[in-house]
Tab-separated table of C-alpha atoms in Angstrom:
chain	number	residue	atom	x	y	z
A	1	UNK	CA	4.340	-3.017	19.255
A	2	UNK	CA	4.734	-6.050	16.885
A	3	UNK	CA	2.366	-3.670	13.951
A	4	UNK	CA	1.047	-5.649	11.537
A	5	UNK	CA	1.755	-9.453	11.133
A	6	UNK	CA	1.199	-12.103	8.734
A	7	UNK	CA	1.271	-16.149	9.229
A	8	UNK	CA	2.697	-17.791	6.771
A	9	UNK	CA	5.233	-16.279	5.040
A	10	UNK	CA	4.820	-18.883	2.373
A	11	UNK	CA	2.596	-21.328	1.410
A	12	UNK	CA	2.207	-23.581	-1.542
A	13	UNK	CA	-1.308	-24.950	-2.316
A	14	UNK	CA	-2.556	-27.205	-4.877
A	15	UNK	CA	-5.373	-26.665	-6.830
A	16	UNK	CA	-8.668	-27.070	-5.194
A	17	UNK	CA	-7.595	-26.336	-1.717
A	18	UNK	CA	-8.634	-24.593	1.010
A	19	UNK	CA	-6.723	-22.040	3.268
A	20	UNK	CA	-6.314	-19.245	5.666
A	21	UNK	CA	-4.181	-16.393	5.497
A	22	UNK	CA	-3.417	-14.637	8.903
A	23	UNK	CA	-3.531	-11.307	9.965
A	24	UNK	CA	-3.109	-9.427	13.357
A	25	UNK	CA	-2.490	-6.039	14.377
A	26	UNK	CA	-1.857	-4.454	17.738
A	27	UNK	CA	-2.343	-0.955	17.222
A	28	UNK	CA	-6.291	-0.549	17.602
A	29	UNK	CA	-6.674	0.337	14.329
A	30	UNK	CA	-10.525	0.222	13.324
A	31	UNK	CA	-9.619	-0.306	9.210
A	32	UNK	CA	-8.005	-3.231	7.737
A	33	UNK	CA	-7.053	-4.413	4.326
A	34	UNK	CA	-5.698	-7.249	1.900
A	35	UNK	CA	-4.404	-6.382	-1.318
A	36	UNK	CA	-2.768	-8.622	-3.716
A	37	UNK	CA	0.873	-7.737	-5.749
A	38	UNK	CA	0.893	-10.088	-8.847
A	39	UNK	CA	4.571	-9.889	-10.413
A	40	UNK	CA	5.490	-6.352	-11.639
A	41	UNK	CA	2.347	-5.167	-10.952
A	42	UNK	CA	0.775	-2.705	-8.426
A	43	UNK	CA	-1.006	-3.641	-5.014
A	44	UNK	CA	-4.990	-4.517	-5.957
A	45	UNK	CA	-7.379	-4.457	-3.142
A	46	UNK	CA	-9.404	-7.694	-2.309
A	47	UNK	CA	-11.430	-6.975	0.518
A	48	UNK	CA	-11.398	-4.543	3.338
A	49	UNK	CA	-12.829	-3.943	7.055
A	50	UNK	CA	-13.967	-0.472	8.808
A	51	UNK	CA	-14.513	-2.193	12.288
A	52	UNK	CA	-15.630	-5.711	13.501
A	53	UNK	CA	-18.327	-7.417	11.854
A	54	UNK	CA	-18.207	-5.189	9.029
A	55	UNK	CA	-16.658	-5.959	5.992
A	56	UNK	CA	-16.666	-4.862	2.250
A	57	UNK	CA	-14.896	-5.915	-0.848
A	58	UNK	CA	-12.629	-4.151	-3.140
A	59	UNK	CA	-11.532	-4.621	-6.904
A	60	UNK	CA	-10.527	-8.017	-6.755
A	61	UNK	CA	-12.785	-10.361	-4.310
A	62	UNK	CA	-13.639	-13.150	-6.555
A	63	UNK	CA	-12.613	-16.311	-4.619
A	64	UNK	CA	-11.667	-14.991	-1.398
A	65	UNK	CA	-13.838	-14.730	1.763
A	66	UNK	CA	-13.050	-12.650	5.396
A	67	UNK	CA	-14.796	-11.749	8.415
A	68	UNK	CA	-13.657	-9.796	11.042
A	69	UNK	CA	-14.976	-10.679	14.868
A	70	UNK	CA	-12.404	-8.614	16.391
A	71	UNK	CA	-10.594	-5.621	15.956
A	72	UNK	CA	-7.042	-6.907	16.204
A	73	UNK	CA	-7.733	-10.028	13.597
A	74	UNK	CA	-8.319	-9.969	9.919
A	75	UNK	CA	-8.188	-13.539	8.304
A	76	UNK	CA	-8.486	-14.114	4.673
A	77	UNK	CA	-9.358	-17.338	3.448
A	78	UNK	CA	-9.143	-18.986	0.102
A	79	UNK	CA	-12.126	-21.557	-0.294
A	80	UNK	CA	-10.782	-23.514	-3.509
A	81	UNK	CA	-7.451	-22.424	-4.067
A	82	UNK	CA	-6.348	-21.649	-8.228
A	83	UNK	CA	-3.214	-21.011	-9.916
A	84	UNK	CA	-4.429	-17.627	-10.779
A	85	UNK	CA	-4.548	-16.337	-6.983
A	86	UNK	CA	-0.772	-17.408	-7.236
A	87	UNK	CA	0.597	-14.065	-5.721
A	88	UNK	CA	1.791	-11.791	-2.585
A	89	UNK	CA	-0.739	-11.113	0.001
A	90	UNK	CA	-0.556	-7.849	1.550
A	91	UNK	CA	-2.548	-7.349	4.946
A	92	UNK	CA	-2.790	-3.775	5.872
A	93	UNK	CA	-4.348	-1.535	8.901
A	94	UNK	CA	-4.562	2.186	9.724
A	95	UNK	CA	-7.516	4.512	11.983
A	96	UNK	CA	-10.761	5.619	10.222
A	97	UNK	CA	-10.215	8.806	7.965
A	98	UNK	CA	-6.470	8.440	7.707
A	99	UNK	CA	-4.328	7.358	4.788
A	100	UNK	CA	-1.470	6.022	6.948
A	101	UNK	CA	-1.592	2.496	6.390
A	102	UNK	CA	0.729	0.279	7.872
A	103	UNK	CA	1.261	-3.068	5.889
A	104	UNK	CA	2.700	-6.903	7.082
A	105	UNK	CA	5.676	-8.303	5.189
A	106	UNK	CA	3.384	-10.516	3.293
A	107	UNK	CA	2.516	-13.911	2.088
A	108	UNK	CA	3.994	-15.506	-0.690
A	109	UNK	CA	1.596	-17.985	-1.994
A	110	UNK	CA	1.892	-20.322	-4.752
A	111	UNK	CA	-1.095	-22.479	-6.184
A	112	UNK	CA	-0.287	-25.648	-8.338
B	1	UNK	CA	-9.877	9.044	-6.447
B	2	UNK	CA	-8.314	11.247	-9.000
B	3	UNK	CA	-5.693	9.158	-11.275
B	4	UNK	CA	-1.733	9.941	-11.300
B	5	UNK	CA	0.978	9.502	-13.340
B	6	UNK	CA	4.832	8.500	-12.644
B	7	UNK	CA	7.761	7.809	-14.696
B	8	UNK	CA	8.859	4.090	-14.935
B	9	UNK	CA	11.993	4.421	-13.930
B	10	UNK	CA	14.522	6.745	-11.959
B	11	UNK	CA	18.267	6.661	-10.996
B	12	UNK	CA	20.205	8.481	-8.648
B	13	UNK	CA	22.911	8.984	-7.340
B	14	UNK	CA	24.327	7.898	-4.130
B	15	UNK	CA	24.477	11.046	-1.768
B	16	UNK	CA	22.703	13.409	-3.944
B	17	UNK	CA	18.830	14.370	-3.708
B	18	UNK	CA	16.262	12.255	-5.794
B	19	UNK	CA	13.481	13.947	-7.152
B	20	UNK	CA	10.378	11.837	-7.797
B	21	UNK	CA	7.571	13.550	-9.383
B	22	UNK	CA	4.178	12.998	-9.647
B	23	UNK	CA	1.197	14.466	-12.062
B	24	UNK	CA	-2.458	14.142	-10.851
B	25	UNK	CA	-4.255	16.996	-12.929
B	26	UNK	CA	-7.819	15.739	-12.255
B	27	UNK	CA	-7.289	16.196	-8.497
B	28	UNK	CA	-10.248	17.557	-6.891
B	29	UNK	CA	-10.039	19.891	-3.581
B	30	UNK	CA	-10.666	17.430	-1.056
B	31	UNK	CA	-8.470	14.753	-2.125
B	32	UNK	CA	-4.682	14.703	-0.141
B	33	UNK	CA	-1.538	13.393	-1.758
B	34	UNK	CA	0.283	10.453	-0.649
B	35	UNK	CA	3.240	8.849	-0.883
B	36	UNK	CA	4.393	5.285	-0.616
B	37	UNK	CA	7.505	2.884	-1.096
B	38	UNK	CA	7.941	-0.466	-1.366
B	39	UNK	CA	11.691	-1.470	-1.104
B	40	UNK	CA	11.948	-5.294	-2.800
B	41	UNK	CA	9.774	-7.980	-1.108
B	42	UNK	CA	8.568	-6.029	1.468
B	43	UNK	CA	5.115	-4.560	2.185
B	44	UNK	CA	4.617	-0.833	1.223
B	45	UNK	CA	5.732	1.775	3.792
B	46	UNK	CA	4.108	5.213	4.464
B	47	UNK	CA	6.419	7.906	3.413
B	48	UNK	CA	4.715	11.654	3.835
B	49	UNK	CA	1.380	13.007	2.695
B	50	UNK	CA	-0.149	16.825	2.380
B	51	UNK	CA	-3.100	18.395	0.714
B	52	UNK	CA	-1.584	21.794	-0.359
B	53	UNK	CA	1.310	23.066	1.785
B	54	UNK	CA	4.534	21.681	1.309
B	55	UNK	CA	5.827	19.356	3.569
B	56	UNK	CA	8.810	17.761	5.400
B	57	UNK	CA	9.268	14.776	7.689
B	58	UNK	CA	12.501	12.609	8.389
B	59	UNK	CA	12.606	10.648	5.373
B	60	UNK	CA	11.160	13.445	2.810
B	61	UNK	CA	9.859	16.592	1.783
B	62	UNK	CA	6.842	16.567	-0.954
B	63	UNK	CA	6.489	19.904	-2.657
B	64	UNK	CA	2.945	20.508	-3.981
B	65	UNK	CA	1.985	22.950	-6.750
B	66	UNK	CA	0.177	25.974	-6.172
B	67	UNK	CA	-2.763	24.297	-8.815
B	68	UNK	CA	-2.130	20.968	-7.309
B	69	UNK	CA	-1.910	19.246	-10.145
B	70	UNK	CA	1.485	17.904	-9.860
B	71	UNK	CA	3.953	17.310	-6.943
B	72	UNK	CA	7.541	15.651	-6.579
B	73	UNK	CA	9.006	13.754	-3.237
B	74	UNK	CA	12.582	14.942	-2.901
B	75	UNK	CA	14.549	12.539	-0.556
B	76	UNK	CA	17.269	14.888	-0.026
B	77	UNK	CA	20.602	12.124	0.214
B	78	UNK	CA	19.332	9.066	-1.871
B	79	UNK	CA	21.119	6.362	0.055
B	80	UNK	CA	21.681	2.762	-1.448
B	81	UNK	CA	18.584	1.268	0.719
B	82	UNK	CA	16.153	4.159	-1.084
B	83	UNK	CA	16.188	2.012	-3.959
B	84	UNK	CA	12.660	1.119	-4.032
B	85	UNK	CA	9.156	1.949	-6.054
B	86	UNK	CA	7.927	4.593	-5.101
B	87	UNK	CA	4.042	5.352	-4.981
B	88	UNK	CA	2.121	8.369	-5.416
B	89	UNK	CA	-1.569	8.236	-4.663
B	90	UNK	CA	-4.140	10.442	-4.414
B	91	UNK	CA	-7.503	10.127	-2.074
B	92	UNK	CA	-9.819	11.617	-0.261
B	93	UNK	CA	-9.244	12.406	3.694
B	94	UNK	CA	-11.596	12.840	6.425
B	95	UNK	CA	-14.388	10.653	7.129
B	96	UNK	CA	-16.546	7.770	4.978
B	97	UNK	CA	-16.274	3.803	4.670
B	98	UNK	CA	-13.976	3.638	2.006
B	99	UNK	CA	-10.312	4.338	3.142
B	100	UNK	CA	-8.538	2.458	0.110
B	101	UNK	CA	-5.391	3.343	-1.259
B	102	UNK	CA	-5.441	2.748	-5.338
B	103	UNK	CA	-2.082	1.585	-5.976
B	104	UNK	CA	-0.555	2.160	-9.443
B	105	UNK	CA	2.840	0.527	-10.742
B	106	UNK	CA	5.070	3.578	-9.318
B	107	UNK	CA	8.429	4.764	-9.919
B	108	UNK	CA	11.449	2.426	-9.241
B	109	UNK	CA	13.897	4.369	-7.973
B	110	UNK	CA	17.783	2.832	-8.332
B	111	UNK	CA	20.268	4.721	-6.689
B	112	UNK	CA	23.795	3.940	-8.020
B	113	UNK	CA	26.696	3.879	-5.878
């Protein structure tokens, strides 16, 4: 079981780009999750998934888009990238109804 | 999800127990307690969770009051690699479409050799 994994582990963007953040999970789980972790803060939730083809945001979705055509994939994408979404992304999964969630290692991603 | 709140900051010692603790007053009956670390630069790791019995896995034990309004994670020999921030949150379990976790700032935990 390779859990929960996240391509890239960094990224720098400049301003006004586009780009996709990865993430896969092998464990069947039907619920995934980003969240973002600005410095010295706590995690925030940007959008989240209860199965394929559904999807939902969370606190924070302004400027990200996902989709989620099967259960194993989660990608989060960043239409026109700004230094404010300058941060650590955070993909996590777990089964419906639990509070278990497992978590990547995260993205580091730095906007110009 | 009812609110909690942690202290800052913690330190430990190396070998002896660390007692985080946790205070979630508005918690309502349905609504388990959970607890989370994240040691530095990694993503958060599932520690132990209960609802109203006391509880003990192989990393902790999370004592719950008999109100509920409070709790504290006791890893029983802080090692150097505990040092981490430690999250307590509080939601509900069982079915529904929303299965977030609100994440506050935590605890950081230092244990001291």
């Amino acid at each position: 079981n390779a859990g929960v994994t996240q391509t890239p582990k960094f990224q720098v963007l400049k301003t006004g780009q586009s780009m996709t953040l990865q993430c896969a999970q092998d464990m069947n789980h039907e619920y995934m999750s980003w969240y973002r972790q600005d410095p010295g803060m706590g995690l925030r939730l940007i959008h989240y998934s209860v199965g394929a083809g559904i999807t939902d945001q969370g606190e924070v979705p302004n400027g990200y888009n996902v989709s989620r055509s099967t259960t194993e994939d989660f990608p989060l994408r960043l239409l026109s990238a700004a230094p404010s979404q300058t941060s650590v992304y955070f993909c996590a999964s777990s089964y419906l109804g639990s509070g278990t969630q497992y978590f990547g290692p995260g993205t580091r991603l730095t906007v110009l | 999800d009812a609110k909690t709140t942690q202290p800052t900051s913690m330190d430990c010692a190396e070998g002896r127990a660390a007692n985080l603790p946790c205070n979630h007053s508005t918690i309502s009956g349905n609504e388990y307690v959970y607890w989370y670390r994240q040691i530095h630069s990694q993503g958060p790791q599932y520690i132990i969770h209960g609802l109203k019995n006391n509880e003990t896995n192989e990393m902790a034990s999370l004592i719950i009051t008999e109100d509920r309004k409070s709790s504290t994670l006791i890893l029983p020999h802080a090692t150097l690699r505990d040092t981490a921030v430690y999250y307590c949150i509080v939601r509900v379990g069982g079915g529904g479409s929303n299965y977030k976790l609100t994440f506050g700032k935590g605890t950081l935990l230092t244990v001291n050799p």
